[in-house]
mmCIF file of C-alpha atoms and ligand atoms in Angstrom:
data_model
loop_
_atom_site.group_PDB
_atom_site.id
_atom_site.type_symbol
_atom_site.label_atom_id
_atom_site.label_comp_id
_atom_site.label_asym_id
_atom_site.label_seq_id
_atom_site.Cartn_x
_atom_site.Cartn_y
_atom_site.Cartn_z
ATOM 1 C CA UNK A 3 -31.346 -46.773 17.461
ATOM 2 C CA UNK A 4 -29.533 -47.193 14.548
ATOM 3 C CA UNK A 5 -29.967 -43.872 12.670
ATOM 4 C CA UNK A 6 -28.808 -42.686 16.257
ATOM 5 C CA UNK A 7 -25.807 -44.215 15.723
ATOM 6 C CA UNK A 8 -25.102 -43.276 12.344
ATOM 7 C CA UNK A 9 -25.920 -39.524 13.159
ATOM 8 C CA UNK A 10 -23.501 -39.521 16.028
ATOM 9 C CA UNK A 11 -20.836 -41.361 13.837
ATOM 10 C CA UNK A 12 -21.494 -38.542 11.161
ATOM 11 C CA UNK A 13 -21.037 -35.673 13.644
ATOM 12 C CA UNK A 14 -18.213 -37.179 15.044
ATOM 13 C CA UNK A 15 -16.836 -36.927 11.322
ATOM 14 C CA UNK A 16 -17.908 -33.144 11.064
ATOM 15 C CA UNK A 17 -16.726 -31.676 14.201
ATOM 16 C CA UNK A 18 -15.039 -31.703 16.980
ATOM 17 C CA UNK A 19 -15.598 -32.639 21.159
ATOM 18 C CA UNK A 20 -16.227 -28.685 21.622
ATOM 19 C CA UNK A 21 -18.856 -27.988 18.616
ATOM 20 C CA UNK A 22 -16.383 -26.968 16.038
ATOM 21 C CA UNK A 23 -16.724 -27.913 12.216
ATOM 22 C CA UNK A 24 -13.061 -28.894 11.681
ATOM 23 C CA UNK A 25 -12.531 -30.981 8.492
ATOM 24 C CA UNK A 26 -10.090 -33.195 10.153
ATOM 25 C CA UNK A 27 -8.085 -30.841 12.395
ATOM 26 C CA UNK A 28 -7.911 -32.475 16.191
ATOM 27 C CA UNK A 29 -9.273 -29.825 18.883
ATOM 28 C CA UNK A 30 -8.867 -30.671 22.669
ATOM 29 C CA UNK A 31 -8.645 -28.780 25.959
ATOM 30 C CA UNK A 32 -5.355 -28.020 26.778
ATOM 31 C CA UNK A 33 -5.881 -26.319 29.784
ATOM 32 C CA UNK A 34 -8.822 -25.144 32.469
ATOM 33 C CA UNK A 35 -8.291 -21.773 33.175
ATOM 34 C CA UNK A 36 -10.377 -19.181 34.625
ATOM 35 C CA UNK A 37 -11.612 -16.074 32.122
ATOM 36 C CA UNK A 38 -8.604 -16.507 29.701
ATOM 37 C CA UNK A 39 -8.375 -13.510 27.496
ATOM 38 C CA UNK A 40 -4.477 -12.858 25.643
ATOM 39 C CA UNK A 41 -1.648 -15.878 26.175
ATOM 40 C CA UNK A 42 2.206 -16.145 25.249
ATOM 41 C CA UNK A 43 4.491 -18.639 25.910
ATOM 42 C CA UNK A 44 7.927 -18.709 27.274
ATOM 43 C CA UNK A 45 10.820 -20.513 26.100
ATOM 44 C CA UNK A 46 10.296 -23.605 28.763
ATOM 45 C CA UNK A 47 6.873 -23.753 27.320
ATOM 46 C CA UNK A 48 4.760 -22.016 30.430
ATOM 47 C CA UNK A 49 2.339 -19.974 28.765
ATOM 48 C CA UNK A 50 0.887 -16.873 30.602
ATOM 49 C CA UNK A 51 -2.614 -15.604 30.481
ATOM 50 C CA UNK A 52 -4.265 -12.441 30.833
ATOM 51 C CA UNK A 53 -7.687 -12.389 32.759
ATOM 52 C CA UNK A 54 -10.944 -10.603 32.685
ATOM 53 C CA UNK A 55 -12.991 -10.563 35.679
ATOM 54 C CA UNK A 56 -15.985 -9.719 33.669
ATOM 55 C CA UNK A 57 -16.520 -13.659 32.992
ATOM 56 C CA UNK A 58 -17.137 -14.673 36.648
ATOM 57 C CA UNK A 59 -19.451 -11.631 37.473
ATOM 58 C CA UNK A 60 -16.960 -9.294 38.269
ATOM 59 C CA UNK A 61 -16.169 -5.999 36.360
ATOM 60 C CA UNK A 62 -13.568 -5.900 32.707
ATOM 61 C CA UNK A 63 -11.244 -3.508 34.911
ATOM 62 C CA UNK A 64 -11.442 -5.234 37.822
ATOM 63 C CA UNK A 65 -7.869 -6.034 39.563
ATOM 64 C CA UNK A 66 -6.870 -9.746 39.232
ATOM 65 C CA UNK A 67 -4.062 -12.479 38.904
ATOM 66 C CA UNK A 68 -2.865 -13.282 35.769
ATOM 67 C CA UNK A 69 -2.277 -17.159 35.474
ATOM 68 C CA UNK A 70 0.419 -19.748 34.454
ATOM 69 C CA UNK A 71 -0.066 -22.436 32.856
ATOM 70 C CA UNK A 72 2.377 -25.374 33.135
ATOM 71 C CA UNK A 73 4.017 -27.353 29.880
ATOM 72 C CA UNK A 74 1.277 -30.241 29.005
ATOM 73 C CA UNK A 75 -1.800 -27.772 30.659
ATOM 74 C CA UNK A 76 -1.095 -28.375 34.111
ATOM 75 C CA UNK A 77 -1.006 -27.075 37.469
ATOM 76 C CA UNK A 78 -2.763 -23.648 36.259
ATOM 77 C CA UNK A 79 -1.214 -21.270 39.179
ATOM 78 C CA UNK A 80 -2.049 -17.424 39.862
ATOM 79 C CA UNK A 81 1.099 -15.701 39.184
ATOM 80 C CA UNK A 82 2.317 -12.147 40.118
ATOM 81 C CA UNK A 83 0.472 -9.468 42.365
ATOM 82 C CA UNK A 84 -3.329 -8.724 41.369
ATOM 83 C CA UNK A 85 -3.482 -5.989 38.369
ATOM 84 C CA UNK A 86 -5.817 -3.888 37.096
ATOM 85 C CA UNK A 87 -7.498 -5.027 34.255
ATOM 86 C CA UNK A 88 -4.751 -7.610 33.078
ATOM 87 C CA UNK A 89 -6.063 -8.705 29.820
ATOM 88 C CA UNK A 90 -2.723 -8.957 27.477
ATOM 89 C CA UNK A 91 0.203 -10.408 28.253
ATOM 90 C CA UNK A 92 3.470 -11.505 26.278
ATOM 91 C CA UNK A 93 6.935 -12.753 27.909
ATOM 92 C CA UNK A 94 9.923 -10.755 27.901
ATOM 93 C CA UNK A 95 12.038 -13.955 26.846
ATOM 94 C CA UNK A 96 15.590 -12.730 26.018
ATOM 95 C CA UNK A 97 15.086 -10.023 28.437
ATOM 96 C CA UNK A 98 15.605 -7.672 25.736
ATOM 97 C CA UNK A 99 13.425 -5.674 26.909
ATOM 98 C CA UNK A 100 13.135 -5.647 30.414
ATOM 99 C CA UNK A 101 16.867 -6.524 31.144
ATOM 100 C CA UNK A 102 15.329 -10.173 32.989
ATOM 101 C CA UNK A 103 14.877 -13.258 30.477
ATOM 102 C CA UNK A 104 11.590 -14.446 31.309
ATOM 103 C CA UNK A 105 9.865 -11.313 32.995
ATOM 104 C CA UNK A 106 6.025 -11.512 31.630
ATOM 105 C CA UNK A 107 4.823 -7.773 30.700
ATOM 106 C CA UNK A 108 0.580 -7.455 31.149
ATOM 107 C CA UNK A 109 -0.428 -4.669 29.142
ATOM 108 C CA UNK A 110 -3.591 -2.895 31.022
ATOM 109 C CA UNK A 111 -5.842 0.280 31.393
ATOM 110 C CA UNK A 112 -5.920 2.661 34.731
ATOM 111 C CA UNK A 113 -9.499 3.681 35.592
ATOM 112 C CA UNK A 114 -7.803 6.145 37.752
ATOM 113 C CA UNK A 115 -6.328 7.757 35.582
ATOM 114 C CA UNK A 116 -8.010 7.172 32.195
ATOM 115 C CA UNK A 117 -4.473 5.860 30.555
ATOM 116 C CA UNK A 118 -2.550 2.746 29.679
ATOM 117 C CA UNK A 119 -0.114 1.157 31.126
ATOM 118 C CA UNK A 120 2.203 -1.875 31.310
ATOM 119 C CA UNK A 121 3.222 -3.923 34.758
ATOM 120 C CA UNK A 122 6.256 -5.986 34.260
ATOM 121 C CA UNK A 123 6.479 -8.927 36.335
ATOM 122 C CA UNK A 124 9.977 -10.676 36.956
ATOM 123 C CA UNK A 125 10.247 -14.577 36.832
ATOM 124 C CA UNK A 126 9.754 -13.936 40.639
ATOM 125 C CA UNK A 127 6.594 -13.047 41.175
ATOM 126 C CA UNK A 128 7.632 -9.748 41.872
ATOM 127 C CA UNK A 129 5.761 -6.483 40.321
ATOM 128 C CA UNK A 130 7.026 -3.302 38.999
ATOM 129 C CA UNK A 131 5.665 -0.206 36.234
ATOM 130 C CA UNK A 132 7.371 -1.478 33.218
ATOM 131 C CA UNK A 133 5.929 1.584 31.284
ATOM 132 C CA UNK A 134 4.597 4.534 32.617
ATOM 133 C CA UNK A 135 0.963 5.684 32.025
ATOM 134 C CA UNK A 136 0.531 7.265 28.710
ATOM 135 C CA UNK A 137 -1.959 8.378 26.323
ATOM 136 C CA UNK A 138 -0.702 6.858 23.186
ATOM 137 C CA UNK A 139 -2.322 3.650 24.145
ATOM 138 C CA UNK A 140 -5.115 3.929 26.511
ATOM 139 C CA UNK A 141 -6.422 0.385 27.066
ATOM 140 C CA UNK A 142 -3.152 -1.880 25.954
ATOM 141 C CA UNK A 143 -5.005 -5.043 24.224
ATOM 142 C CA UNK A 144 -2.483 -7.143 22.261
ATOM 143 C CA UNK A 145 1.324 -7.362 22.439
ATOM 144 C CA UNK A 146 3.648 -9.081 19.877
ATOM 145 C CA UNK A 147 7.885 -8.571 19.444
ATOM 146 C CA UNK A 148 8.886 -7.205 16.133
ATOM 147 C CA UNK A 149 11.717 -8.137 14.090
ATOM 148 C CA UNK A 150 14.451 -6.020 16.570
ATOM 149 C CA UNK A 151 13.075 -7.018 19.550
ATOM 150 C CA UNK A 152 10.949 -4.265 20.356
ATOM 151 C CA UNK A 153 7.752 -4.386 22.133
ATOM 152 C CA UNK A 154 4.360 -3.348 19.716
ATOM 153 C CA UNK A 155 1.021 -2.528 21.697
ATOM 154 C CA UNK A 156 -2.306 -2.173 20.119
ATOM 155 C CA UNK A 157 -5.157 -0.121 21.954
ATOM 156 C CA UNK A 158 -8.578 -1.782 22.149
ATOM 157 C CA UNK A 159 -10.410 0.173 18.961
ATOM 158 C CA UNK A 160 -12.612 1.271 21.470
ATOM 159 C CA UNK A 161 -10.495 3.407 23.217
ATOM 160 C CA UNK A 162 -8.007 4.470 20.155
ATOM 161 C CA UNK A 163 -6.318 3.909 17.059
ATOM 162 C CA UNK A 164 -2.627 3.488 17.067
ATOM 163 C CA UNK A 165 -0.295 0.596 17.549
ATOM 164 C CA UNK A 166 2.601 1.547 19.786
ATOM 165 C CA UNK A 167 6.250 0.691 19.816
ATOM 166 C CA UNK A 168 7.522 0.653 23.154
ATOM 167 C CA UNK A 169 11.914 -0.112 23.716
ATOM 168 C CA UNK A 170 13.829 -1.178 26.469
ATOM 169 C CA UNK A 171 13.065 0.564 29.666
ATOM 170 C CA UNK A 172 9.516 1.488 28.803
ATOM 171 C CA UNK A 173 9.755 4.317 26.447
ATOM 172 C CA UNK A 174 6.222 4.123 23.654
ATOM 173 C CA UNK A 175 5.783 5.921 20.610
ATOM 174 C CA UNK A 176 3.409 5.655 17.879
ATOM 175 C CA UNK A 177 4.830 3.315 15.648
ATOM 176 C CA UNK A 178 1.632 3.386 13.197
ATOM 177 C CA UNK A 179 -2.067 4.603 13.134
ATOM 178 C CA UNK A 180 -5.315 4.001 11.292
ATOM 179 C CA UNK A 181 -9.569 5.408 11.511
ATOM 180 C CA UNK A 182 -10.874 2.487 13.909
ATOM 181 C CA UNK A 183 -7.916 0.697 14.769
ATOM 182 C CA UNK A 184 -7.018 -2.407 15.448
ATOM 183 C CA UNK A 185 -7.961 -5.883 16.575
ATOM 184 C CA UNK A 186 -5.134 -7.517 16.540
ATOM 185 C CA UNK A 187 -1.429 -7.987 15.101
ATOM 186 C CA UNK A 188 1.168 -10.346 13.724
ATOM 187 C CA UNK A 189 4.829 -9.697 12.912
ATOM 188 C CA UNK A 190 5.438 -11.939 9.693
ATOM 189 C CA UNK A 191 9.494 -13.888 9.719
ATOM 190 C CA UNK A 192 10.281 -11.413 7.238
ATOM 191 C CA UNK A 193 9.493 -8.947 9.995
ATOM 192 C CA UNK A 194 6.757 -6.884 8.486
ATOM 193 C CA UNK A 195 3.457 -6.273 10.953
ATOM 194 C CA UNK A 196 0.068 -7.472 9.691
ATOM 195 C CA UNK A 197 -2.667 -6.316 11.567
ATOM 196 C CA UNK A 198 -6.470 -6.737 11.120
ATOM 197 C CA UNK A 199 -9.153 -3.942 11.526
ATOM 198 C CA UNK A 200 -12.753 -3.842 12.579
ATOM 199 C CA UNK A 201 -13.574 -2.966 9.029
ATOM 200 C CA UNK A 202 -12.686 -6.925 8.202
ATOM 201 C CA UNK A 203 -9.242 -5.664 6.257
ATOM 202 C CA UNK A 204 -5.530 -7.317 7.042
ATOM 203 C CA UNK A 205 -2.961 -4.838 6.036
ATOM 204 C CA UNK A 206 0.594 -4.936 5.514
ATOM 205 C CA UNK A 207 2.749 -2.541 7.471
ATOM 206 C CA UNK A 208 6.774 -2.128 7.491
ATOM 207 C CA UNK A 209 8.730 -2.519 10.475
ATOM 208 C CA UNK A 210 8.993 0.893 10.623
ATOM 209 C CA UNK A 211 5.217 1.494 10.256
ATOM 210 C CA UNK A 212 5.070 2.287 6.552
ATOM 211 C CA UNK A 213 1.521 0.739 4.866
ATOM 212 C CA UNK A 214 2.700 -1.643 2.519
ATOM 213 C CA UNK A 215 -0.420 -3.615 1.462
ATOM 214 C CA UNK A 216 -4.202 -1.852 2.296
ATOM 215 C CA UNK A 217 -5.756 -5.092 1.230
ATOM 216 C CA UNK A 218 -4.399 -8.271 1.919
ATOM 217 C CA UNK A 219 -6.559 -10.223 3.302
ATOM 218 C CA UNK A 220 -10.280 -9.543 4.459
ATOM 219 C CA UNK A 221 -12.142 -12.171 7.109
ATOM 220 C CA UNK A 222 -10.234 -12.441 10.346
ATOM 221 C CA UNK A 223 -10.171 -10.437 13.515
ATOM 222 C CA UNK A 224 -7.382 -12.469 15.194
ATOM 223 C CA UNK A 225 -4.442 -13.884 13.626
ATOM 224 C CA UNK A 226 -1.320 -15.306 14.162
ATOM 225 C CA UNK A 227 1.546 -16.521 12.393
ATOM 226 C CA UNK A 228 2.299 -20.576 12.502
ATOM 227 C CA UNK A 229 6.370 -20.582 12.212
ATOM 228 C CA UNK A 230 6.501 -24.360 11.178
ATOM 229 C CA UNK A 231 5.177 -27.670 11.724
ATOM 230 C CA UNK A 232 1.883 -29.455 10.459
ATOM 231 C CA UNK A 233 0.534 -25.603 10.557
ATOM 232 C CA UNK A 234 3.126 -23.616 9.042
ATOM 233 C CA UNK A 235 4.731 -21.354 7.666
ATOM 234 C CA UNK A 236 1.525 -19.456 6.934
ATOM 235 C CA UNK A 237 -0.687 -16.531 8.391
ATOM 236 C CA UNK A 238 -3.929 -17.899 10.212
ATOM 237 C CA UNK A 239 -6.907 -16.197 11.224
ATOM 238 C CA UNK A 240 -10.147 -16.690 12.823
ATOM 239 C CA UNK A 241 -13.409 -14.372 12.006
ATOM 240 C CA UNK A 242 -15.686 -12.628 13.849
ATOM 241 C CA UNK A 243 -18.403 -15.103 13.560
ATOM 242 C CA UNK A 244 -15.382 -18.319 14.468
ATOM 243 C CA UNK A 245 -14.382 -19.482 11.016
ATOM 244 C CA UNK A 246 -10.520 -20.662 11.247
ATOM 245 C CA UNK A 247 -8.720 -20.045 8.110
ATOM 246 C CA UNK A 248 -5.133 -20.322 6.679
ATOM 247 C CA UNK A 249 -4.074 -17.143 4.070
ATOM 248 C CA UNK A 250 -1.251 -18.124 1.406
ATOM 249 C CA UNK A 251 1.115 -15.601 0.661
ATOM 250 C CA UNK A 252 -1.364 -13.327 -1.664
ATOM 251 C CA UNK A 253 -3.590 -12.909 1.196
ATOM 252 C CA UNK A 254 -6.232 -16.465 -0.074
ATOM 253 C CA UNK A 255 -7.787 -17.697 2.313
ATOM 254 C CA UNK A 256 -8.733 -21.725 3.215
ATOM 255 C CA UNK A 257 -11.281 -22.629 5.193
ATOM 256 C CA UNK A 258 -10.446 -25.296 7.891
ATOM 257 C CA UNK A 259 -12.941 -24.820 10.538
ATOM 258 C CA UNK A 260 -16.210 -23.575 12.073
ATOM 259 C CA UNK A 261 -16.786 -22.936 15.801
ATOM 260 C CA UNK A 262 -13.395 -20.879 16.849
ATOM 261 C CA UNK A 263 -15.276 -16.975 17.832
ATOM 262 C CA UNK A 264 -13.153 -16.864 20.800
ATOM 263 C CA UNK A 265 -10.638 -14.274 22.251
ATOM 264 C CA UNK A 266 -7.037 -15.026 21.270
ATOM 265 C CA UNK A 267 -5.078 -17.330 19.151
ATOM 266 C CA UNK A 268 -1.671 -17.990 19.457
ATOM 267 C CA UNK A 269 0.700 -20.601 17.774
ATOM 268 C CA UNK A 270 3.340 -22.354 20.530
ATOM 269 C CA UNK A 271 4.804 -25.787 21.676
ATOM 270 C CA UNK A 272 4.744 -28.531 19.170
ATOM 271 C CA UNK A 273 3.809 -26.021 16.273
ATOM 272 C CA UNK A 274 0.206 -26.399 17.934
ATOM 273 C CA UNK A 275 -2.463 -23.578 17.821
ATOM 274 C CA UNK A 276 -3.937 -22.355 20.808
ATOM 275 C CA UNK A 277 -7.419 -20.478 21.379
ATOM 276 C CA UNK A 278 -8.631 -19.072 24.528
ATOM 277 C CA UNK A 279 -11.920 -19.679 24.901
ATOM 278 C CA UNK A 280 -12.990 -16.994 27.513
ATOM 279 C CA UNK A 281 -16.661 -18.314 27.969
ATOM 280 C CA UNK A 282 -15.897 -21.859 28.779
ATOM 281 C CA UNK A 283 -12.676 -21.288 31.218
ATOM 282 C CA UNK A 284 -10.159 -22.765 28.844
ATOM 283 C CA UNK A 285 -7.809 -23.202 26.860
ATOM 284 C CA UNK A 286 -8.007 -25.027 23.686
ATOM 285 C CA UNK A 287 -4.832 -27.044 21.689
ATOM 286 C CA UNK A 288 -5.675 -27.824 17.727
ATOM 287 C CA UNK A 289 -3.866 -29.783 15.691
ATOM 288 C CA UNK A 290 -3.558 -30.920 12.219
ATOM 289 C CA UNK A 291 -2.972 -35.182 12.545
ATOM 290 C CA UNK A 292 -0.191 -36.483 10.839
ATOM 291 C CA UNK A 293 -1.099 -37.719 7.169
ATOM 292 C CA UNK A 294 -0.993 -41.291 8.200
ATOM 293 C CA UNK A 295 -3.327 -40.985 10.890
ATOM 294 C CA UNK A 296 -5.578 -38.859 8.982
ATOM 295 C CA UNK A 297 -5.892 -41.565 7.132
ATOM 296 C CA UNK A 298 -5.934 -44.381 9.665
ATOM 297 C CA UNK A 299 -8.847 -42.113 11.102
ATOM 298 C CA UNK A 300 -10.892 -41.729 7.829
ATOM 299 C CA UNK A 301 -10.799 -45.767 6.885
ATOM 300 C CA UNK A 302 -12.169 -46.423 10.211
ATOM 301 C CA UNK A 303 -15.051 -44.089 10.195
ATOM 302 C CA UNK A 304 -15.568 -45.365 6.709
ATOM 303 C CA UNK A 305 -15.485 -48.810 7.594
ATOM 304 C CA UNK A 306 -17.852 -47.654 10.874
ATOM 305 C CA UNK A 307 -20.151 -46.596 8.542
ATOM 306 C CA UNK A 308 -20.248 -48.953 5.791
ATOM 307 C CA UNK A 309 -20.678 -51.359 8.587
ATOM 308 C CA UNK A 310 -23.783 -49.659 9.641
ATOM 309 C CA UNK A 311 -25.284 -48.570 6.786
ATOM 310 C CA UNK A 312 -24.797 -52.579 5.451
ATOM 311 C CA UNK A 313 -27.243 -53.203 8.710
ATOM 312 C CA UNK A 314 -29.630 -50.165 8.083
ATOM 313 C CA UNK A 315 -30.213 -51.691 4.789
ATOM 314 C CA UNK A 316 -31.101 -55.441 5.903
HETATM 315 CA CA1 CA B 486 -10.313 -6.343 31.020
HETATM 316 CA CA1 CA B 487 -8.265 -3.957 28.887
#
């Protein structure tokens, strides 16, 4: 009975409510939300999330409902008209690019057709081709702003290799390219575009698409930049197989979790990190505690334990 409750005190210690090894940081479900894949958040704090139908039996491509998430996790909400295979999604929030602060753009592939495409929909509800279908991007499967505003798109690296950049009323180009493509990007506050690669590598690219760094980092398939708070300023990234860790400036990495292989991370309100954890419907919110209660936190557990290894010992 005892060593029961030692062990349980000692993996409370180690990891978090959801499995996680996470030295300390404070993981919780933010949000229940039905196949979550990409998320962004709009300047109210509403965060929109693309969808896969492929975690509730239903096919990747399959038309669905992307879903909005009120500020504090609640009421989730279907929002917009059903779209094919609405996996990435980022909001329009100056309306920079679609002329309508707010307007949520869902990046997505066309089986009909074989291209990609992007569906703009306006703070409405209401639905309309944002840009046309094209070949430069054939399965749209991240979207971040750069520096000026404009709209980059990454192809799932099964489908092809370039990262476009797409301007105000819809018009793409190939902003930059590379053998195997990309997983996922991050535009730095100095504006350049980091972007990792199924060969493990984080490179450095200009705003204008010019390789800057072929080697900055190696270990994380989806990243994110933290723009302040507890987290930040600093590049995260999780791994393929769920480590969590922060890179300094040269591209070092620190380890601060275990447990975190899930489909996209995003920093938003409150500085917090969010992960969309596509398996178990949700979202998750981590956090890094404020020194004090770190602290609070670890003199309890130790004072837990020294409690109950005093009565072990009896
Ligand atoms: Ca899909
Ligand atoms: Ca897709």
């Amino acid at each position: 009975m005892r060593k029961t409750v030692l062990s349980v005190l000692m993996g409370l210690a180690l990891c978090g409510a959801h499995g996680q090894a996470t030295a300390g940081l404070i993981v919780e479900t933010y949000a229940s939300v039905t196949d979550p894949v990409g998320m962004s958040f709009d300047e109210s704090g509403y965060l929109f999330v693309g969808r896969d139908s492929a975690g509730s039996d239903g096919g990747g491509l399959d038309p669905c409902r992307i879903h909005r998430v009120a500020p504090g996790g609640a009421p989730v909400i279907e929002f917009g008209q059903a779209i094919e295979d609405p996996d990435s999604v980022i909001v329009d929030r100056a309306g920079s690019l679609s002329g309508t602060p707010g307007t949520v753009i869902v990046g997505h592939h066309v089986q009909s057709s074989g291209l990609g495409q992007l569906t703009a929909i306006r703070p409405d509800g209401t639905t309309y081709l944002f840009m046309a279908p094209t070949s430069l991007v054939l399965n749209p499967s991240g979207m971040d702003l750069d520096s000026a505003g404009h709209l980059l798109v990454r192809d799932d690296p099964l489908y092809g290799d370039n990262i476009v950049q797409v301007v105000a009323g819809g018009t793409a180009s190939v902003l930059f390219s590379r053998p195997g493509g990309f997983y996922d990007l991050a535009v730095a506050p100095s504006g350049d575009i980091y972007a990792a690669s199924p060969d493990g590598v984080v490179r450095v690219y200009s705003a204008s698409g010019t390789l800057l760094d072929d080697s900055f980092a190696t270990g994380a398939r989806r990243i994110d930049f933290a723009h302040g708070g507890a987290f930040g300023p600093a590049l995260y990234g999780v791994s393929a197989t769920g480590e969590l860790y922060r890179f300094d400036p040269s591209g070092n990495p620190t380890l601060l979790g275990t447990g975190f292989a899930y489909t996209d991370i995003r920093f938003g309100p409150g500085g917090s990190l969010y992960i969309s954890d596509f398996g178990n419907d949700r979202i998750l919110r981590v956090n890094v505690p404020e020194p004090a209660s770190l602290s609070l936190l670890g003199l309890g557990l130790t004072g837990v334990l020294a409690r109950v290894i005093r009565r072990r010992r009896r």
